[in-house]
Short mmCIF file of N, CA, C and O in Angstrom, two decimals:
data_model
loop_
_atom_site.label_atom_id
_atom_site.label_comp_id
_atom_site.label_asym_id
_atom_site.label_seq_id
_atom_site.Cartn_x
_atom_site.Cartn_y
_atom_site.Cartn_z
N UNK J 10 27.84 12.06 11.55
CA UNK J 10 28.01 11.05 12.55
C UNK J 10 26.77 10.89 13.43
O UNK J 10 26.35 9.89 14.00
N UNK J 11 26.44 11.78 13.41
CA UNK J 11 24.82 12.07 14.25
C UNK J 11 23.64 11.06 13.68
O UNK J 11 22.82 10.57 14.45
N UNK J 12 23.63 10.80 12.33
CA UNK J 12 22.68 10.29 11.87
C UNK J 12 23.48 8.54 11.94
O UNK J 12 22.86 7.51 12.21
N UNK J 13 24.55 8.61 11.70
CA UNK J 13 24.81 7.27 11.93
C UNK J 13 24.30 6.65 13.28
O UNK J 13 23.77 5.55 13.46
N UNK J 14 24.52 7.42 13.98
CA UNK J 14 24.27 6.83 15.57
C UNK J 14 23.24 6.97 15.99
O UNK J 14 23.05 6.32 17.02
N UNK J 15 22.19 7.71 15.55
CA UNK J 15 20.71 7.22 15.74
C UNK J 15 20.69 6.04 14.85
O UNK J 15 20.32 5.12 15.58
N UNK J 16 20.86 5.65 13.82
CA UNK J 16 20.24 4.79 13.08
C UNK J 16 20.99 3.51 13.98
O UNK J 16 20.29 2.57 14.34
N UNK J 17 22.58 3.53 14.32
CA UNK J 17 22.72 2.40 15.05
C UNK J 17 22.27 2.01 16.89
O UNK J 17 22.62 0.99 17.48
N UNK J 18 21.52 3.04 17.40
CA UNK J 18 20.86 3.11 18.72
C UNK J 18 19.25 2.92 18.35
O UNK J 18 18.64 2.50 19.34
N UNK J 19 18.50 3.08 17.33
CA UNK J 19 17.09 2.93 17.00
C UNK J 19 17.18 1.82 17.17
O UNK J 19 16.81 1.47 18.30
N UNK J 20 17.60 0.86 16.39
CA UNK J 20 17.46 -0.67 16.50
C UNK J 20 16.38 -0.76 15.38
O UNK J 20 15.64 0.17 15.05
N UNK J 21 16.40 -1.93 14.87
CA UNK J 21 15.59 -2.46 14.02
C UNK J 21 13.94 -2.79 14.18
O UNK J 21 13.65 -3.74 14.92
N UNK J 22 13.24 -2.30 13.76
CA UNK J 22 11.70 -2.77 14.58
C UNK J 22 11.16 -3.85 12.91
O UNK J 22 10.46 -4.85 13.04
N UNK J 23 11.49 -3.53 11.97
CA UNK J 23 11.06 -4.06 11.01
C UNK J 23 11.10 -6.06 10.92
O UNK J 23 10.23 -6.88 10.65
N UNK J 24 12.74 -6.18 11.35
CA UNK J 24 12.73 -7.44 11.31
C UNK J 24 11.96 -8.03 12.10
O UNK J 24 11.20 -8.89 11.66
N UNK J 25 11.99 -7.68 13.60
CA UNK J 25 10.81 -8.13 14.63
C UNK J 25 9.66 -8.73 14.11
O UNK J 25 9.39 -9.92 13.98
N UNK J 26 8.86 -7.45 13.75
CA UNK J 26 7.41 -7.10 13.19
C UNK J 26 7.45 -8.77 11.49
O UNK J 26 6.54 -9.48 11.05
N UNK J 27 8.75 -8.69 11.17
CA UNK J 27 8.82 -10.01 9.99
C UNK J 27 8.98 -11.29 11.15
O UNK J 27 7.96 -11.94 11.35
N UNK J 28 9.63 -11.48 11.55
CA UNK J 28 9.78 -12.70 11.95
C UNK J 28 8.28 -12.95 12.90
O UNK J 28 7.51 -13.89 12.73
N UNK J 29 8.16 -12.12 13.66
CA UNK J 29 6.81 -12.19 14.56
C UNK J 29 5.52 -12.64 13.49
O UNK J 29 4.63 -13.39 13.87
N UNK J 30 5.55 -12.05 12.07
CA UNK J 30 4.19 -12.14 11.18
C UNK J 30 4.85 -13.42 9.96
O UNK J 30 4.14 -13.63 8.98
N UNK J 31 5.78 -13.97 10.05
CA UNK J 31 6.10 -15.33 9.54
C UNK J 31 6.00 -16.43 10.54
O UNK J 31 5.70 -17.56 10.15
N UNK J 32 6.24 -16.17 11.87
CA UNK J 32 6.09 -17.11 12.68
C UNK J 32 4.37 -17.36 12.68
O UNK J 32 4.13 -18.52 13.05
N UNK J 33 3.31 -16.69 12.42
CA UNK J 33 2.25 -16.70 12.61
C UNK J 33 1.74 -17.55 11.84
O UNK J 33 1.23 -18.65 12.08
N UNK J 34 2.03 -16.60 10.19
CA UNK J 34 1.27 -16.79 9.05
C UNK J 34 1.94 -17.63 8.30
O UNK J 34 3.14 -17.50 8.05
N UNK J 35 1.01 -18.82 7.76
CA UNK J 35 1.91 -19.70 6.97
C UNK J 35 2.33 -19.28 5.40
O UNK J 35 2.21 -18.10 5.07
N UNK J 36 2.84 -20.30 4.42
CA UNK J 36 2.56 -19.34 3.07
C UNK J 36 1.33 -19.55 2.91
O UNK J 36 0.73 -18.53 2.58
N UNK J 37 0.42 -20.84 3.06
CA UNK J 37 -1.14 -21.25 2.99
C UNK J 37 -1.71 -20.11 2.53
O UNK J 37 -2.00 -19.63 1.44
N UNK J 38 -1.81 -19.65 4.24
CA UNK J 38 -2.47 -18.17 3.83
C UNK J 38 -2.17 -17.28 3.01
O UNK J 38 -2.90 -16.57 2.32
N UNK J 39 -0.46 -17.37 3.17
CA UNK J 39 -0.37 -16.02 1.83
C UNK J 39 -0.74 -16.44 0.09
O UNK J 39 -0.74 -15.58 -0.79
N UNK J 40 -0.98 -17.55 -0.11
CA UNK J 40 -1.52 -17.78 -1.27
C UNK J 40 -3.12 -17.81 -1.46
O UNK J 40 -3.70 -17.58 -2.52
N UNK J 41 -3.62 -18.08 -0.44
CA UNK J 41 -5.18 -18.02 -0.45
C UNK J 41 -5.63 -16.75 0.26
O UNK J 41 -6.82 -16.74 0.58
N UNK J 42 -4.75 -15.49 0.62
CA UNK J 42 -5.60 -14.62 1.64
C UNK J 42 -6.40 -15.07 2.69
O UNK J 42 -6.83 -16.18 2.98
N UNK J 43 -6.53 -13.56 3.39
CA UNK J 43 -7.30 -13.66 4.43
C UNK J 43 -8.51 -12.69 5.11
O UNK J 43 -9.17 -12.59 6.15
N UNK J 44 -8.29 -11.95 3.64
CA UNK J 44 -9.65 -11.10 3.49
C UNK J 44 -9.00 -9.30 4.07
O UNK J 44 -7.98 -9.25 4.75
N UNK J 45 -9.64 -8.21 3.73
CA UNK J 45 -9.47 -7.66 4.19
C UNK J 45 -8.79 -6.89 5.82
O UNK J 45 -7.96 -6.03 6.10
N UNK J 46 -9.62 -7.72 6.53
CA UNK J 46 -9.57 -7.72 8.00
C UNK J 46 -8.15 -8.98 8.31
O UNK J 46 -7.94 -9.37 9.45
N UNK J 47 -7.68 -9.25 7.64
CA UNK J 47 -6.52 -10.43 8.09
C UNK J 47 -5.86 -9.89 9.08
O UNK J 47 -5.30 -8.83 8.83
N UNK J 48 -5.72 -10.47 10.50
CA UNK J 48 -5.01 -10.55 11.26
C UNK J 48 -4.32 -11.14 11.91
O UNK J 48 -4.67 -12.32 11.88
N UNK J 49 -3.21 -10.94 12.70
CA UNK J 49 -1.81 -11.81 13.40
C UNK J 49 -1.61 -10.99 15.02
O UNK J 49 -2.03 -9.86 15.29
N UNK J 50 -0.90 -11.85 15.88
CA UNK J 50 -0.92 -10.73 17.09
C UNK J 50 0.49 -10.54 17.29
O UNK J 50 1.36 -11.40 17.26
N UNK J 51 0.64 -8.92 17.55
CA UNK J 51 1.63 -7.97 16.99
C UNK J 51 1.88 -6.92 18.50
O UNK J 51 1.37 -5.82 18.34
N UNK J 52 2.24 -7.02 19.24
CA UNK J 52 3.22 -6.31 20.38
C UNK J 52 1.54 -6.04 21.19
O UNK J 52 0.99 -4.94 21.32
N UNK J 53 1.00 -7.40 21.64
CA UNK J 53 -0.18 -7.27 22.42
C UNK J 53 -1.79 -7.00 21.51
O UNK J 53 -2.83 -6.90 22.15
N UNK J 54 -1.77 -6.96 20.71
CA UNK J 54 -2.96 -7.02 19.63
C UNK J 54 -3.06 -8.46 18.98
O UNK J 54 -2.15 -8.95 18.31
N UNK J 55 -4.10 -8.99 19.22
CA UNK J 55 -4.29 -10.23 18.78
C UNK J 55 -5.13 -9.99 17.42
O UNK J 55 -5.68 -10.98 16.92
N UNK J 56 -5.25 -8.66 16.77
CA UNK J 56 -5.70 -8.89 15.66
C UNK J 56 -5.10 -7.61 14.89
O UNK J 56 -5.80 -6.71 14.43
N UNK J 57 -3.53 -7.67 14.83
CA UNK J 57 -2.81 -6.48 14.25
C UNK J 57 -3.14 -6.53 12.08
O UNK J 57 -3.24 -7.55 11.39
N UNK J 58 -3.20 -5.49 11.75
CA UNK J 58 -3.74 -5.65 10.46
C UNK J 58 -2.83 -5.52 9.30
O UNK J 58 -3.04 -5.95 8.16
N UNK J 59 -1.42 -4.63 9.91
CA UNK J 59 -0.81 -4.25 9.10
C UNK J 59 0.94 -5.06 9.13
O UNK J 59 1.40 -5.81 9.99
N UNK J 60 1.44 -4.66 8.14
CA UNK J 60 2.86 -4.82 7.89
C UNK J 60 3.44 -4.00 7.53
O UNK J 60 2.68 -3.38 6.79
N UNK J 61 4.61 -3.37 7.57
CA UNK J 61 5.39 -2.45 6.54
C UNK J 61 5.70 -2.64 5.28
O UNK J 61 5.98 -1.59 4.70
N UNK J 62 5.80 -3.94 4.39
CA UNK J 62 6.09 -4.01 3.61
C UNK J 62 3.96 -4.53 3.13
O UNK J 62 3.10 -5.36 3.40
N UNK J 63 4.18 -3.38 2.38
CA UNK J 63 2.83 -3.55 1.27
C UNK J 63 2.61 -5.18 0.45
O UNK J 63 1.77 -6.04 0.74
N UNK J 64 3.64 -5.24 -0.62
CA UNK J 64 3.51 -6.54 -1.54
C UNK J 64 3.07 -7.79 0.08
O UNK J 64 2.18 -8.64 0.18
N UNK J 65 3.81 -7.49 0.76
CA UNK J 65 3.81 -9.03 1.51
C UNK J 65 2.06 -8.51 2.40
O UNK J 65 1.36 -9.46 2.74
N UNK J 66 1.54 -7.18 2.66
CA UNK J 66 0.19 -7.40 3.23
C UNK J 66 -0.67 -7.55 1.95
O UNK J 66 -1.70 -8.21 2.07
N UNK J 67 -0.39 -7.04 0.80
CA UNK J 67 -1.44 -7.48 -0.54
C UNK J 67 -1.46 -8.84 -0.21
O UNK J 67 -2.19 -9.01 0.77
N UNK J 68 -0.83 -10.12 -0.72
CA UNK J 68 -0.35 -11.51 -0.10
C UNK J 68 -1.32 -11.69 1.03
O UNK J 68 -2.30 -12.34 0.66
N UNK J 69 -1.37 -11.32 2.25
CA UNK J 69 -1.88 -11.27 3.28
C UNK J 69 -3.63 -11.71 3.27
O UNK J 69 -4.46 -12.55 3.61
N UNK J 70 -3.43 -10.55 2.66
CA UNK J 70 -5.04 -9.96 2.62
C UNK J 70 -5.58 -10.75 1.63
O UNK J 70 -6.40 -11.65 1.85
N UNK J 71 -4.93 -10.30 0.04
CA UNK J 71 -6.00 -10.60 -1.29
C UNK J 71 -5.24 -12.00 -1.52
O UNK J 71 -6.14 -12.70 -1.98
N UNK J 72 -4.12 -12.80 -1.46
CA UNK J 72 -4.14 -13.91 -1.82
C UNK J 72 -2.66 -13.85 -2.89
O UNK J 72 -1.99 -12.82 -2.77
N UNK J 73 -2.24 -14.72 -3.72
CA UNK J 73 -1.38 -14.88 -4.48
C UNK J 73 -2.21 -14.17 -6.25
O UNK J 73 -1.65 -13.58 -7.18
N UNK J 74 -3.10 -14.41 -6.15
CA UNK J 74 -3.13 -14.12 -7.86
C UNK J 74 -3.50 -13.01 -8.12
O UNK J 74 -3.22 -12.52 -9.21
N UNK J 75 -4.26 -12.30 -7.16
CA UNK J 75 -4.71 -10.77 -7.10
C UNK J 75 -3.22 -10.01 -6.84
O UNK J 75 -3.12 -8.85 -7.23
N UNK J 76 -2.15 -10.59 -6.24
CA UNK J 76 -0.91 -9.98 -5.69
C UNK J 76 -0.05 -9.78 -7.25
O UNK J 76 0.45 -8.81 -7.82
N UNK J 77 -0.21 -11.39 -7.58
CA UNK J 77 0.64 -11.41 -9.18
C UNK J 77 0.20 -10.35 -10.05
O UNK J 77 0.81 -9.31 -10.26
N UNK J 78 -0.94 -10.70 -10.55
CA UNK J 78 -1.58 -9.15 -10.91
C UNK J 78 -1.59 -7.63 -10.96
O UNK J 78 -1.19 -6.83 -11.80
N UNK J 79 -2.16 -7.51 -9.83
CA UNK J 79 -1.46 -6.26 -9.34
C UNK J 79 0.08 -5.75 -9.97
O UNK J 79 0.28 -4.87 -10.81
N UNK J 80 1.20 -6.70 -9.18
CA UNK J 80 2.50 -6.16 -9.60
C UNK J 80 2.47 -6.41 -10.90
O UNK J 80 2.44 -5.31 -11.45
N UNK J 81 2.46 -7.40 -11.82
CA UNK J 81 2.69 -7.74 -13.44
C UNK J 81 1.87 -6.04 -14.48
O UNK J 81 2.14 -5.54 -15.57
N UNK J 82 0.93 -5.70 -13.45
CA UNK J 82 0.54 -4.22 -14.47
C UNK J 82 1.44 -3.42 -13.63
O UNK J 82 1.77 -2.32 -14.06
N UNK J 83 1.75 -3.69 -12.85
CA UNK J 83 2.45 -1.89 -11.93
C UNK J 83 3.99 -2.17 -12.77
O UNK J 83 4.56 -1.31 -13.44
N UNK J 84 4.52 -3.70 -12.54
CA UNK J 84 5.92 -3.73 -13.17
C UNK J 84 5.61 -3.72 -14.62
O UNK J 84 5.61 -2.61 -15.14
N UNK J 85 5.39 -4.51 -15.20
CA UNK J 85 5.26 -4.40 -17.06
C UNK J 85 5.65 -3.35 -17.78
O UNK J 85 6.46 -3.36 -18.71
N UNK J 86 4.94 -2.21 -17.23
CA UNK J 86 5.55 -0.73 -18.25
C UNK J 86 6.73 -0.86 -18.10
O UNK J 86 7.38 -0.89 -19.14
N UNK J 87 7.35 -0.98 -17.01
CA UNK J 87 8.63 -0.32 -16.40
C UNK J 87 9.82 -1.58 -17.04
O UNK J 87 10.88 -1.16 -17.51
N UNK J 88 9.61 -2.78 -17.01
CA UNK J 88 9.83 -4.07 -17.84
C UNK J 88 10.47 -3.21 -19.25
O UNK J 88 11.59 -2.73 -19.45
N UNK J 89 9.35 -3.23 -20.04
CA UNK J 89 8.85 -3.01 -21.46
C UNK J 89 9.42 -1.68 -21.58
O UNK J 89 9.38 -1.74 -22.81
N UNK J 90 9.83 -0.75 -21.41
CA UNK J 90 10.79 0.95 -21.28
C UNK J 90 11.30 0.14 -21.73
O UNK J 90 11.01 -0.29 -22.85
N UNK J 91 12.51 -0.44 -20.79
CA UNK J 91 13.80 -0.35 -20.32
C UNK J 91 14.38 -1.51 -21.64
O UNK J 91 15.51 -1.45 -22.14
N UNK J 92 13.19 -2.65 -22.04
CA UNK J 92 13.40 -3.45 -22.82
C UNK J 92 13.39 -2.84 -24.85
O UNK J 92 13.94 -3.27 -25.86
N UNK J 93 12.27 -1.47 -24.51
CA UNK J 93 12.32 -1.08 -26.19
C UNK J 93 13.39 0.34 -25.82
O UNK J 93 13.49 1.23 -26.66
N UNK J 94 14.03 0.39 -24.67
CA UNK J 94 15.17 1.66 -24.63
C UNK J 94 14.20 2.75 -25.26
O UNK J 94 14.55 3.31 -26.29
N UNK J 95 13.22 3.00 -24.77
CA UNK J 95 12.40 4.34 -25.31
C UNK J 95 12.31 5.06 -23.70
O UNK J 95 11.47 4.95 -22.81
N UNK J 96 13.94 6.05 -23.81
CA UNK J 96 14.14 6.91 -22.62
C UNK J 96 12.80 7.72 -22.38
O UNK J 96 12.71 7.78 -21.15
N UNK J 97 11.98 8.21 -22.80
CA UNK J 97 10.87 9.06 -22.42
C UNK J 97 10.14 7.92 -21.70
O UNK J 97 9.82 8.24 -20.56
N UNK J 98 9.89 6.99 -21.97
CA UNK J 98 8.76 5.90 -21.31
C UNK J 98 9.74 5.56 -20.31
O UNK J 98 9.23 5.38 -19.20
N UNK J 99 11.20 5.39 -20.37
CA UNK J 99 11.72 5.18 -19.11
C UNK J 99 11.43 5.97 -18.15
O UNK J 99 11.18 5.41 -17.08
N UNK J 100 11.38 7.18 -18.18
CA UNK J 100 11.47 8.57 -17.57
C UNK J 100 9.97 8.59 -16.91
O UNK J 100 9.70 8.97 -15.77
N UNK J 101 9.09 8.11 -17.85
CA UNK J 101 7.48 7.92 -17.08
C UNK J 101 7.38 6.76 -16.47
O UNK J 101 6.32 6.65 -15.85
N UNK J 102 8.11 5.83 -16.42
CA UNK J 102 8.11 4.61 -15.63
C UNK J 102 8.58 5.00 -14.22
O UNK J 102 8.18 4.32 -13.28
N UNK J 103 9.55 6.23 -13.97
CA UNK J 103 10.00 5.76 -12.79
C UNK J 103 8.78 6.27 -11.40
O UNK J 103 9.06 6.21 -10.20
N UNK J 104 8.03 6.55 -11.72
CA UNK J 104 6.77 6.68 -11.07
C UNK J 104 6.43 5.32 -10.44
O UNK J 104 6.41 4.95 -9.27
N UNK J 105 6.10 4.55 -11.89
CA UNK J 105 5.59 3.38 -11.08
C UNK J 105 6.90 2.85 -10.44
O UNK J 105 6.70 2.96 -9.23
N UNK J 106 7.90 2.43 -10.58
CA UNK J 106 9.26 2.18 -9.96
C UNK J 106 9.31 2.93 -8.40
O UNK J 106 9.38 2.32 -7.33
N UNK J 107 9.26 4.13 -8.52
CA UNK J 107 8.87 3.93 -6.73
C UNK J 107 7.71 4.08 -6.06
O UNK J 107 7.67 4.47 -4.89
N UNK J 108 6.41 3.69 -6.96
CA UNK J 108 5.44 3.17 -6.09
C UNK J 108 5.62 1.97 -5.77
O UNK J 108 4.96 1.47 -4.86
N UNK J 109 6.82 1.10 -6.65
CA UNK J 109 6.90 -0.30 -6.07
C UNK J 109 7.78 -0.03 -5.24
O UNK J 109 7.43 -0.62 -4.22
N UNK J 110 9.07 0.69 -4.97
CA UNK J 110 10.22 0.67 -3.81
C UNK J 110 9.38 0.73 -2.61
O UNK J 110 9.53 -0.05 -1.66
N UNK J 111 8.34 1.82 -2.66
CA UNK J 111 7.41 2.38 -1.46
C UNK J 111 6.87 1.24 -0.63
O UNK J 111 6.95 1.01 0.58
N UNK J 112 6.02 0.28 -2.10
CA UNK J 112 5.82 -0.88 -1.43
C UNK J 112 5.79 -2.02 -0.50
O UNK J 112 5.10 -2.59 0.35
N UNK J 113 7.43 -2.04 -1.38
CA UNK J 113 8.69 -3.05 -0.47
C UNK J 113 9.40 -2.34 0.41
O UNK J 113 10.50 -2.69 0.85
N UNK J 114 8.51 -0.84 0.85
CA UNK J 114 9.06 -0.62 2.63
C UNK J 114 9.81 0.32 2.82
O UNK J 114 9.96 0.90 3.89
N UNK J 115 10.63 0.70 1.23
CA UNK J 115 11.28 1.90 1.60
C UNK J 115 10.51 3.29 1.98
O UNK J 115 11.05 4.22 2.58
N UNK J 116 9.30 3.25 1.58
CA UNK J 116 8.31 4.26 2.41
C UNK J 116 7.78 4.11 4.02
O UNK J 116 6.56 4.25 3.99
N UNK J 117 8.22 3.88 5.37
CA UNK J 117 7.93 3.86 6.17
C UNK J 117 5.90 3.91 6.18
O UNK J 117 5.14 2.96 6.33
N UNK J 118 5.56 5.34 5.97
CA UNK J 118 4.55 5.48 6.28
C UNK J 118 3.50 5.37 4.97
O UNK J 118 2.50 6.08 4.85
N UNK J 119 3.91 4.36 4.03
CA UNK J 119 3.58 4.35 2.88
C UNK J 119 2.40 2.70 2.94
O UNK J 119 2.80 1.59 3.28
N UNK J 120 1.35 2.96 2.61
CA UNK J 120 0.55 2.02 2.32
C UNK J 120 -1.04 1.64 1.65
O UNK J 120 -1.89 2.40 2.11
N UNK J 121 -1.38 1.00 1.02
CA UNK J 121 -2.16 1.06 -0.25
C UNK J 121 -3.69 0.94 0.29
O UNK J 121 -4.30 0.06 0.89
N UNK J 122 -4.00 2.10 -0.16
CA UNK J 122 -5.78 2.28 0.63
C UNK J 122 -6.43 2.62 -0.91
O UNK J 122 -5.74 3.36 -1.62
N UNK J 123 -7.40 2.23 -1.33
CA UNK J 123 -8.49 3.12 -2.43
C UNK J 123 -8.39 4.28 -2.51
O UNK J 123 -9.31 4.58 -3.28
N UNK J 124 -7.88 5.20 -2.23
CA UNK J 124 -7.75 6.54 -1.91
C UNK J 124 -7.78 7.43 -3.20
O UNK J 124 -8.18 6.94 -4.26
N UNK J 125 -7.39 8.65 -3.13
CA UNK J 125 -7.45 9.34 -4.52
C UNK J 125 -6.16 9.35 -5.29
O UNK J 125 -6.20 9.63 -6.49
N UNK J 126 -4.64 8.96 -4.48
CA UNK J 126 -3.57 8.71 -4.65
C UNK J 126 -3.36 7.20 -5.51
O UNK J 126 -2.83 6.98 -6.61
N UNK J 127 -3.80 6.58 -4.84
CA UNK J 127 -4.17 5.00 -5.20
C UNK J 127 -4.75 4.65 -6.90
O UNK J 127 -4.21 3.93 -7.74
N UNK J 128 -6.00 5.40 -7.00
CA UNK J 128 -6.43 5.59 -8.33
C UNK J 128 -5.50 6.76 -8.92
O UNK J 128 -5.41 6.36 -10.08
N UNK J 129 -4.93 7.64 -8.89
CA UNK J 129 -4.01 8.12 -9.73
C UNK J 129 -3.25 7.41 -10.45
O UNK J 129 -3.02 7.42 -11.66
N UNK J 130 -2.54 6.24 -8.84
CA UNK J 130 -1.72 5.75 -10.04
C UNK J 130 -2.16 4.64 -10.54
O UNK J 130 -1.29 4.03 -11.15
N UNK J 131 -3.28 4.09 -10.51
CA UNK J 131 -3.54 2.36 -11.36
C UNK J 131 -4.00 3.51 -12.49
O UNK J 131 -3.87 2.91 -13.56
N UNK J 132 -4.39 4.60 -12.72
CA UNK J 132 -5.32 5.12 -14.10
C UNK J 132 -3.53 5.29 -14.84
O UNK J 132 -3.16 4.76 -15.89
N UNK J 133 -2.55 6.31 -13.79
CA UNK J 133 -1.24 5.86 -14.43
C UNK J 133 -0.79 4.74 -14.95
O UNK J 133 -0.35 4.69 -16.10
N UNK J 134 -0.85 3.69 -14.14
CA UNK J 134 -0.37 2.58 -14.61
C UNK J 134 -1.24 1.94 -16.08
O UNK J 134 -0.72 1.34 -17.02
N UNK J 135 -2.31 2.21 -15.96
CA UNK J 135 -2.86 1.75 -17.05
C UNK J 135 -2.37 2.39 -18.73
O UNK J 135 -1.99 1.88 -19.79
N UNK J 136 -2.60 3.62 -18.28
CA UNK J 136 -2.06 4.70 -19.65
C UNK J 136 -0.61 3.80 -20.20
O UNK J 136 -0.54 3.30 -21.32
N UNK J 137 0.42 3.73 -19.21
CA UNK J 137 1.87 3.33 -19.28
C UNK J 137 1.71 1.93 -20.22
O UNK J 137 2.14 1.65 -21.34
N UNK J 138 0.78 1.08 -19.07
CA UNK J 138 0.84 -0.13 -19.66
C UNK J 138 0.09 -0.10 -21.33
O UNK J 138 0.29 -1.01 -22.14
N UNK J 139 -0.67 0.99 -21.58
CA UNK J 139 -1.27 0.66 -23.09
C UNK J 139 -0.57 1.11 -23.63
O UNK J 139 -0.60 0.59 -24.74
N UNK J 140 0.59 2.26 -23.57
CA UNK J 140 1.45 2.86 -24.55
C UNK J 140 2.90 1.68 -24.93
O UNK J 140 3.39 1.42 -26.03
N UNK J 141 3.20 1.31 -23.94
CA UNK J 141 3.83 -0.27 -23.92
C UNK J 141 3.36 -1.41 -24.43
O UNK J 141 4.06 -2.11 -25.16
N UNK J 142 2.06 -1.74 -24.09
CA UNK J 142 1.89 -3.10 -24.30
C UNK J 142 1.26 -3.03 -25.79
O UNK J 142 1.68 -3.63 -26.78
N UNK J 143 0.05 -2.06 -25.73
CA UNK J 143 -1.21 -2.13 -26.94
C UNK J 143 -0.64 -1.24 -27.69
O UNK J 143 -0.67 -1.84 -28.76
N UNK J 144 -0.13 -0.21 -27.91
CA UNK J 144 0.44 0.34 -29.11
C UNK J 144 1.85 0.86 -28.72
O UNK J 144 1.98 2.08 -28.60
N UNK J 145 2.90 0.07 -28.53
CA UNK J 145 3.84 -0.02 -28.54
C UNK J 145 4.77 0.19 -29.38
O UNK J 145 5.96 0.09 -29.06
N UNK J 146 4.08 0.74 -31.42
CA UNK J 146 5.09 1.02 -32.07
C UNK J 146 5.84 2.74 -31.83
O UNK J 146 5.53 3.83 -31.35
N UNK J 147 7.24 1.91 -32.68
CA UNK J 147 7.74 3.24 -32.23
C UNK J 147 7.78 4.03 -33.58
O UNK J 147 7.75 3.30 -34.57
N UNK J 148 7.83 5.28 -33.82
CA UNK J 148 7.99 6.20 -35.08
C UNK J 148 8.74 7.08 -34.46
O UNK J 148 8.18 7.80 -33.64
N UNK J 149 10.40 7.27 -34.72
CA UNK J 149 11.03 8.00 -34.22
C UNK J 149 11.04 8.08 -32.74
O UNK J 149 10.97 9.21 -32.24
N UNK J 150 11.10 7.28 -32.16
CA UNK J 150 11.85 7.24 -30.80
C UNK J 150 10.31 7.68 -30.21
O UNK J 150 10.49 8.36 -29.20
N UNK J 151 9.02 7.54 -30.49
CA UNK J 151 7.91 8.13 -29.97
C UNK J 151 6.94 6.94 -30.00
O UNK J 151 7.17 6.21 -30.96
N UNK J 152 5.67 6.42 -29.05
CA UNK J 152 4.95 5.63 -28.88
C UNK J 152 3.70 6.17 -29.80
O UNK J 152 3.49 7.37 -29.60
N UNK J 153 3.15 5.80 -30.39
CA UNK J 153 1.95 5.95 -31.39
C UNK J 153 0.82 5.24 -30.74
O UNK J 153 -0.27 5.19 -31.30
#
């Protein structure tokens, strides 16, 4: 009961922080970016940088086709598992599966920098996506 009642006395800061950075930003921008440095003004900062939800600051920042991108290799493996039912590639998909939940916010303090974490997983994502996409046959329930 304890945890219920913090969560219903915290109050919501997320929706705020959305409606405050939709009232700003049009989609315009989110299809053309706004560069690295993109900013909106956010509880007295007239040049706040961030969002909680990742996919919608990729959008932000790099634009619509760098965003499509991005997700179409991070989702695809995870697509392509679930579509050839090859449980082992499911089982390595769910990696990328919650680097995307993380994304879309269920990670609070979760957000996408170049980092050494960052390249782990696009070199992950890549491996996934060639065992899926580029040699995708199966020989006994195994990717070749």
């Amino acid at each position: 009961e304890a945890l219920i009642f913090r969560f219903e006395t915290s109050g919501d800061t997320r929706t705020y922080q959305l409606e405050t950075f939709f009232s700003q930003v049009g989609i315009e921008e989110l299809i053309i970016g706004g560069g690295i440095m993109a900013g909106y003004l956010f509880n007295g900062d007239p040049n706040f940088h961030f969002i909680d939800n990742q996919v919608l600051l990729f959008l932000f920042r790099y634009g619509l086709i760098p965003t499509i991108l991005y997700l179409y290799l991070l989702i695809s493996p995870i697509v392509k598992s679930v579509k050839i039912k090859n449980k082992k590639m499911i089982l390595k998909s769910t990696v990328l599966f919650s680097w995307f939940l993380a994304m879309m916010g269920l990670g609070v303090y979760f957000s996408i920098s170049f980092g050494m974490a960052h390249i782990l997983i696009m070199l992950y994502t890549g491996r996934l996506f060639y065992e899926t996409k580029c040699c995708g046959k199966l020989i006994n329930n195994e990717v070749v």
